Short mmCIF file of C-alpha atoms in Angstrom, two decimals:
data_model
loop_
_atom_site.label_atom_id
_atom_site.label_comp_id
_atom_site.label_asym_id
_atom_site.label_seq_id
_atom_site.Cartn_x
_atom_site.Cartn_y
_atom_site.Cartn_z
CA MET A 1 36.00 -15.22 19.41
CA GLN A 2 34.28 -15.56 16.78
CA TYR A 3 30.20 -14.35 16.72
CA SER A 4 28.26 -14.98 14.47
CA VAL A 5 25.07 -13.05 13.27
CA PHE A 6 21.70 -14.83 11.83
CA ILE A 7 19.83 -12.38 9.15
CA THR A 8 16.43 -13.07 7.43
CA GLY A 9 15.39 -11.53 3.58
CA ALA A 10 19.49 -12.01 3.57
CA ALA A 11 18.86 -13.18 0.07
CA GLN A 12 18.99 -9.67 -2.29
CA GLY A 13 18.65 -6.22 -1.24
CA ILE A 14 19.64 -4.77 1.46
CA GLY A 15 18.92 -8.39 3.66
CA ALA A 16 22.36 -9.41 1.00
CA GLU A 17 24.67 -6.74 1.71
CA ILE A 18 24.08 -7.11 5.61
CA ALA A 19 25.37 -10.66 4.91
CA ARG A 20 28.58 -9.47 2.62
CA LEU A 21 29.28 -6.99 5.13
CA PHE A 22 29.47 -9.33 8.15
CA HIS A 23 30.98 -11.58 6.51
CA GLN A 24 33.80 -9.79 5.30
CA LYS A 25 34.36 -9.00 8.97
CA GLY A 26 35.23 -12.32 9.94
CA PHE A 27 31.60 -12.78 11.29
CA ARG A 28 29.38 -16.58 11.30
CA VAL A 29 27.27 -15.13 9.00
CA GLY A 30 22.89 -16.82 8.36
CA ILE A 31 21.47 -16.16 4.93
CA TYR A 32 17.97 -16.74 5.55
CA ASP A 33 15.14 -16.35 3.09
CA ILE A 34 11.67 -17.66 1.39
CA ASN A 35 14.38 -18.02 -1.74
CA GLU A 36 16.35 -20.53 -0.74
CA GLN A 37 18.00 -20.50 -4.05
CA GLN A 38 19.12 -17.42 -3.86
CA ALA A 39 20.06 -17.42 -0.37
CA GLN A 40 22.08 -20.50 -0.86
CA THR A 41 23.79 -18.75 -4.09
CA LEU A 42 24.27 -15.74 -2.06
CA ALA A 43 26.01 -18.53 1.23
CA GLN A 44 28.33 -20.65 -2.09
CA GLU A 45 29.35 -16.76 -3.32
CA LEU A 46 30.35 -15.53 0.44
CA GLY A 47 32.38 -19.31 1.48
CA GLU A 48 32.70 -21.60 4.66
CA ASN A 49 31.80 -19.24 7.16
CA ALA A 50 28.14 -18.42 5.56
CA LYS A 51 25.31 -20.59 5.48
CA ALA A 52 21.72 -20.34 3.80
CA GLY A 53 18.49 -22.13 4.84
CA TYR A 54 14.58 -21.42 4.03
CA LEU A 55 12.41 -19.21 6.53
CA ASP A 56 9.15 -17.75 6.01
CA VAL A 57 9.14 -15.49 8.50
CA SER A 58 5.55 -15.91 9.41
CA ASN A 59 5.59 -19.24 9.99
CA ASP A 60 7.15 -19.00 14.41
CA GLN A 61 7.04 -23.09 13.83
CA GLN A 62 10.00 -22.57 10.85
CA TRP A 63 11.80 -20.63 12.91
CA GLN A 64 12.27 -22.46 15.32
CA ILE A 65 14.08 -25.31 13.27
CA ALA A 66 16.00 -22.42 11.48
CA LEU A 67 17.24 -20.86 14.98
CA GLN A 68 18.11 -24.13 16.16
CA GLU A 69 20.39 -25.42 12.87
CA PHE A 70 21.77 -22.47 12.64
CA GLN A 71 22.71 -22.67 16.87
CA HIS A 72 24.16 -26.07 16.05
CA TRP A 73 26.33 -24.63 13.27
CA ALA A 74 27.48 -21.58 14.71
CA GLY A 75 27.29 -22.14 18.32
CA GLU A 76 25.63 -19.62 19.64
CA LEU A 77 23.26 -17.16 18.27
CA ASN A 78 24.47 -13.09 18.58
CA ILE A 79 22.61 -10.39 16.90
CA LEU A 80 18.82 -11.79 15.58
CA ILE A 81 18.75 -8.72 12.46
CA ASN A 82 15.04 -8.54 11.43
CA ASN A 83 15.27 -8.03 8.27
CA ALA A 84 12.59 -9.68 6.10
CA GLY A 85 10.38 -7.61 4.94
CA ILE A 86 7.12 -6.76 1.77
CA LEU A 87 5.47 -3.02 0.47
CA TYR A 88 2.65 -2.62 -1.23
CA SER A 89 1.77 1.44 -2.17
CA GLY A 90 -1.71 2.76 -4.21
CA ALA A 91 -4.82 4.10 -2.08
CA PHE A 92 -5.35 2.21 0.70
CA GLU A 93 -9.10 1.09 -0.12
CA GLN A 94 -7.85 0.44 -4.13
CA THR A 95 -5.09 -2.30 -2.31
CA SER A 96 -6.92 -5.95 -1.85
CA ILE A 97 -7.80 -6.32 1.85
CA GLN A 98 -4.80 -9.37 1.16
CA SER A 99 -2.10 -7.54 0.16
CA HIS A 100 -2.95 -5.40 3.72
CA GLN A 101 -2.78 -8.75 6.00
CA ARG A 102 0.52 -10.69 3.32
CA THR A 103 2.20 -7.34 4.73
CA MET A 104 1.40 -7.14 8.47
CA ASP A 105 2.34 -11.51 8.28
CA ILE A 106 5.62 -10.67 7.33
CA ASN A 107 6.35 -7.18 7.88
CA ILE A 108 4.57 -7.56 12.47
CA LYS A 109 4.48 -11.54 12.81
CA GLY A 110 7.95 -12.25 11.10
CA VAL A 111 9.90 -9.29 13.68
CA LEU A 112 7.39 -10.63 17.18
CA ASN A 113 7.70 -14.94 15.83
CA GLY A 114 11.99 -13.13 15.44
CA CYS A 115 12.01 -12.03 18.74
CA HIS A 116 10.32 -14.65 21.18
CA THR A 117 11.67 -17.76 19.35
CA ALA A 118 15.07 -16.18 19.99
CA PHE A 119 15.30 -15.35 22.56
CA PRO A 120 16.70 -18.32 24.22
CA TYR A 121 19.14 -18.30 22.30
CA LEU A 122 19.87 -14.67 22.80
CA LYS A 123 20.61 -14.77 26.94
CA ASN A 124 22.35 -17.73 26.34
CA ALA A 125 24.77 -15.71 24.41
CA SER A 126 27.87 -13.99 25.58
CA PHE A 127 26.84 -10.71 23.91
CA ALA A 128 23.99 -10.16 22.72
CA ARG A 129 21.53 -7.85 20.24
CA VAL A 130 18.75 -7.16 18.04
CA ILE A 131 18.55 -4.96 15.20
CA ASN A 132 15.61 -4.77 13.04
CA LEU A 133 14.56 -3.09 9.73
CA SER A 134 12.07 0.55 10.36
CA SER A 135 11.58 2.22 8.55
CA ALA A 136 11.19 6.46 7.73
CA SER A 137 7.96 5.70 7.31
CA ALA A 138 8.03 5.67 11.81
CA ILE A 139 8.41 8.73 12.10
CA TYR A 140 4.61 9.88 10.77
CA GLY A 141 2.14 7.55 9.03
CA GLN A 142 2.84 7.91 4.77
CA ALA A 143 0.13 8.03 2.67
CA ASP A 144 -0.48 5.29 -0.31
CA LEU A 145 1.50 3.23 2.24
CA ALA A 146 -0.20 2.94 4.82
CA SER A 147 -0.35 -0.21 5.38
CA TYR A 148 3.10 -0.23 5.06
CA SER A 149 3.64 2.74 7.45
CA ALA A 150 1.63 0.89 10.74
CA ASN A 151 3.50 -2.43 9.98
CA LYS A 152 7.00 -0.31 10.83
CA PHE A 153 5.26 1.63 13.57
CA ALA A 154 4.45 -1.66 15.05
CA VAL A 155 8.47 -2.81 14.58
CA ARG A 156 9.54 0.77 16.41
CA GLY A 157 7.42 0.03 18.74
CA LEU A 158 7.68 -3.69 19.84
CA THR A 159 12.08 -2.67 19.18
CA GLU A 160 11.13 0.48 22.06
CA ALA A 161 9.51 -1.53 25.26
CA LEU A 162 12.04 -5.55 23.67
CA ASP A 163 14.63 -2.79 24.26
CA VAL A 164 13.85 -2.14 27.33
CA GLU A 165 12.41 -5.73 28.94
CA TRP A 166 15.86 -7.34 28.04
CA GLN A 167 17.39 -4.75 29.10
CA LYS A 168 18.63 -7.88 32.46
CA TYR A 169 19.24 -9.89 29.98
CA ASN A 170 22.26 -7.39 28.68
CA ILE A 171 19.85 -7.94 25.19
CA ARG A 172 19.46 -4.28 23.37
CA VAL A 173 17.22 -4.54 20.71
CA LEU A 174 17.34 -1.46 18.10
CA ASP A 175 16.21 -0.32 15.52
CA VAL A 176 17.15 1.31 12.16
CA MET A 177 15.26 3.34 9.94
CA PRO A 178 15.77 4.51 6.73
CA LEU A 179 13.92 6.67 4.16
CA PHE A 180 13.98 4.90 0.46
CA VAL A 181 16.07 2.10 -0.24
CA LYS A 182 17.53 1.82 -3.62
CA THR A 183 16.20 -2.04 -4.49
CA ASP A 184 13.45 -3.95 -6.35
CA MET A 185 10.79 -3.82 -3.29
CA ILE A 186 10.31 1.17 -4.51
CA LYS A 187 10.47 -0.52 -8.30
CA ASN A 188 6.86 1.31 -9.77
CA MET A 189 6.44 1.86 -5.91
CA ASP A 190 3.04 4.02 -5.91
CA ALA A 191 3.40 6.61 -4.20
CA ALA A 192 3.86 10.75 -4.75
CA SER A 193 5.70 11.18 -2.04
CA ILE A 194 9.00 9.11 -3.58
CA GLN A 195 9.15 11.27 -5.97
CA ASN A 196 8.90 13.98 -3.78
CA ILE A 197 12.04 12.95 -1.98
CA GLY A 198 14.18 11.07 -4.32
CA VAL A 199 15.68 7.75 -3.38
CA ASP A 200 19.23 7.69 -2.40
CA LEU A 201 19.97 5.58 0.21
CA THR A 202 21.77 2.58 -0.81
CA PRO A 203 21.60 -1.31 0.48
CA THR A 204 25.27 -0.52 0.90
CA ASP A 205 24.33 2.56 3.12
CA VAL A 206 22.34 0.79 5.87
CA ALA A 207 24.56 -2.31 5.54
CA LYS A 208 26.94 -0.23 7.38
CA GLN A 209 24.49 1.42 10.05
CA VAL A 210 23.55 -1.95 10.71
CA PHE A 211 27.00 -3.49 11.43
CA ASN A 212 28.13 0.15 13.48
CA LEU A 213 25.14 -0.95 16.02
CA ALA A 214 25.66 -4.52 16.45
CA LEU A 215 29.98 -3.95 17.45
CA GLN A 216 29.10 -1.06 19.22
CA LYS A 217 29.76 -2.23 23.27
CA ASN A 218 28.90 0.74 25.01
CA HIS A 219 25.31 0.16 25.63
CA LEU A 220 24.31 3.69 27.64
CA LEU A 221 25.45 5.25 23.69
CA LEU A 222 23.19 3.22 22.01
CA PRO A 223 20.41 4.11 20.62
CA THR A 224 17.42 2.62 20.25
CA HIS A 225 15.75 4.36 16.66
CA THR A 226 19.03 5.07 14.50
CA PRO A 227 17.49 7.56 10.91
CA VAL A 228 19.72 6.79 7.82
CA GLY A 229 20.51 9.13 5.56
CA MET A 230 20.44 12.88 5.96
CA LYS A 231 16.81 13.57 5.19
CA SER A 232 15.64 10.34 7.28
CA LYS A 233 18.03 12.38 10.38
CA LEU A 234 16.05 15.51 9.60
CA MET A 235 12.70 14.64 9.48
CA TYR A 236 13.24 12.47 12.96
CA GLN A 237 14.44 15.15 14.47
CA LEU A 238 11.96 17.46 13.34
CA SER A 239 9.01 15.38 14.44
CA SER A 240 10.08 15.16 17.38
CA ILE A 241 9.87 19.12 18.05
CA SER A 242 7.47 20.49 16.00
CA PRO A 243 3.32 20.43 16.39
CA GLN A 244 1.46 17.99 14.78
CA PHE A 245 -0.91 20.16 12.64
CA LEU A 246 2.90 20.40 11.40
CA ASN A 247 4.34 17.69 10.53
CA ARG A 248 0.29 16.41 9.27
CA LEU A 249 0.85 19.71 7.18
CA SER A 250 4.50 18.49 5.87
CA ASN A 251 2.62 14.78 4.90
CA LEU A 252 0.08 16.14 2.85
CA LEU A 253 2.48 18.42 0.93
CA LEU A 254 5.27 15.06 0.81
CA SER A 255 2.07 13.39 -0.97
CA ARG A 256 0.82 15.77 -2.98
CA GLN A 257 0.27 14.72 -6.41
CA ASN A 258 -2.46 16.74 -8.36
CA LYS A 259 -4.66 15.84 -5.45
CA SER A 260 -7.03 18.85 -3.26
CA PHE A 261 -7.12 18.20 0.04
#
């Protein structure tokens, strides 16, 4: 059987690499993005098993239209990948409230809308899985990335809750937690942690991890959270065993940039 995958924010960056990999492996791929023209260009590049469409993930009515359209084209929805996201960096108080609210609309409401709207399609599918793009910023709140980090904590919590709730429907809900990835999102990022930690991951690294999680059939062996990259894995493991004051101290040091604390 040919499975299908619906990807948000799929016109570029991590989403586009996920789309390319799944298409290469024989999936029917939905490439949905607020930048429909770029999404259509990628779909044309990939060929007949790719379909593009417009989707503002913060709008639940657009989700309903997009998923109904995709279901009609693909036959069923097997894998939902909530990838769409934005980032504002810099001091919390110097970032406009409108920017903070926009991250909430896309990074949290987008995932909520996607999971809620996709549920009836996933419930009736022969095989179903949800993979959310979380972040290493959901391990401990990151200075100068406050609202983005808060968004990813919300995604982490929603993933954990639904992974338990939807087990009775044989739907696993998982997330991946990469550190900084070489995409346009991090260009000119105003946060000391990116200079102190560095950028080692590529969109391909994240896409490969997402694909591996999508294909594993043994539900019992699948972790709910999967850090991507050695640095993320180390941070994730250390945070679970070290005391809170040490986690806070580590993050103070990572965010230090000629500041006194």
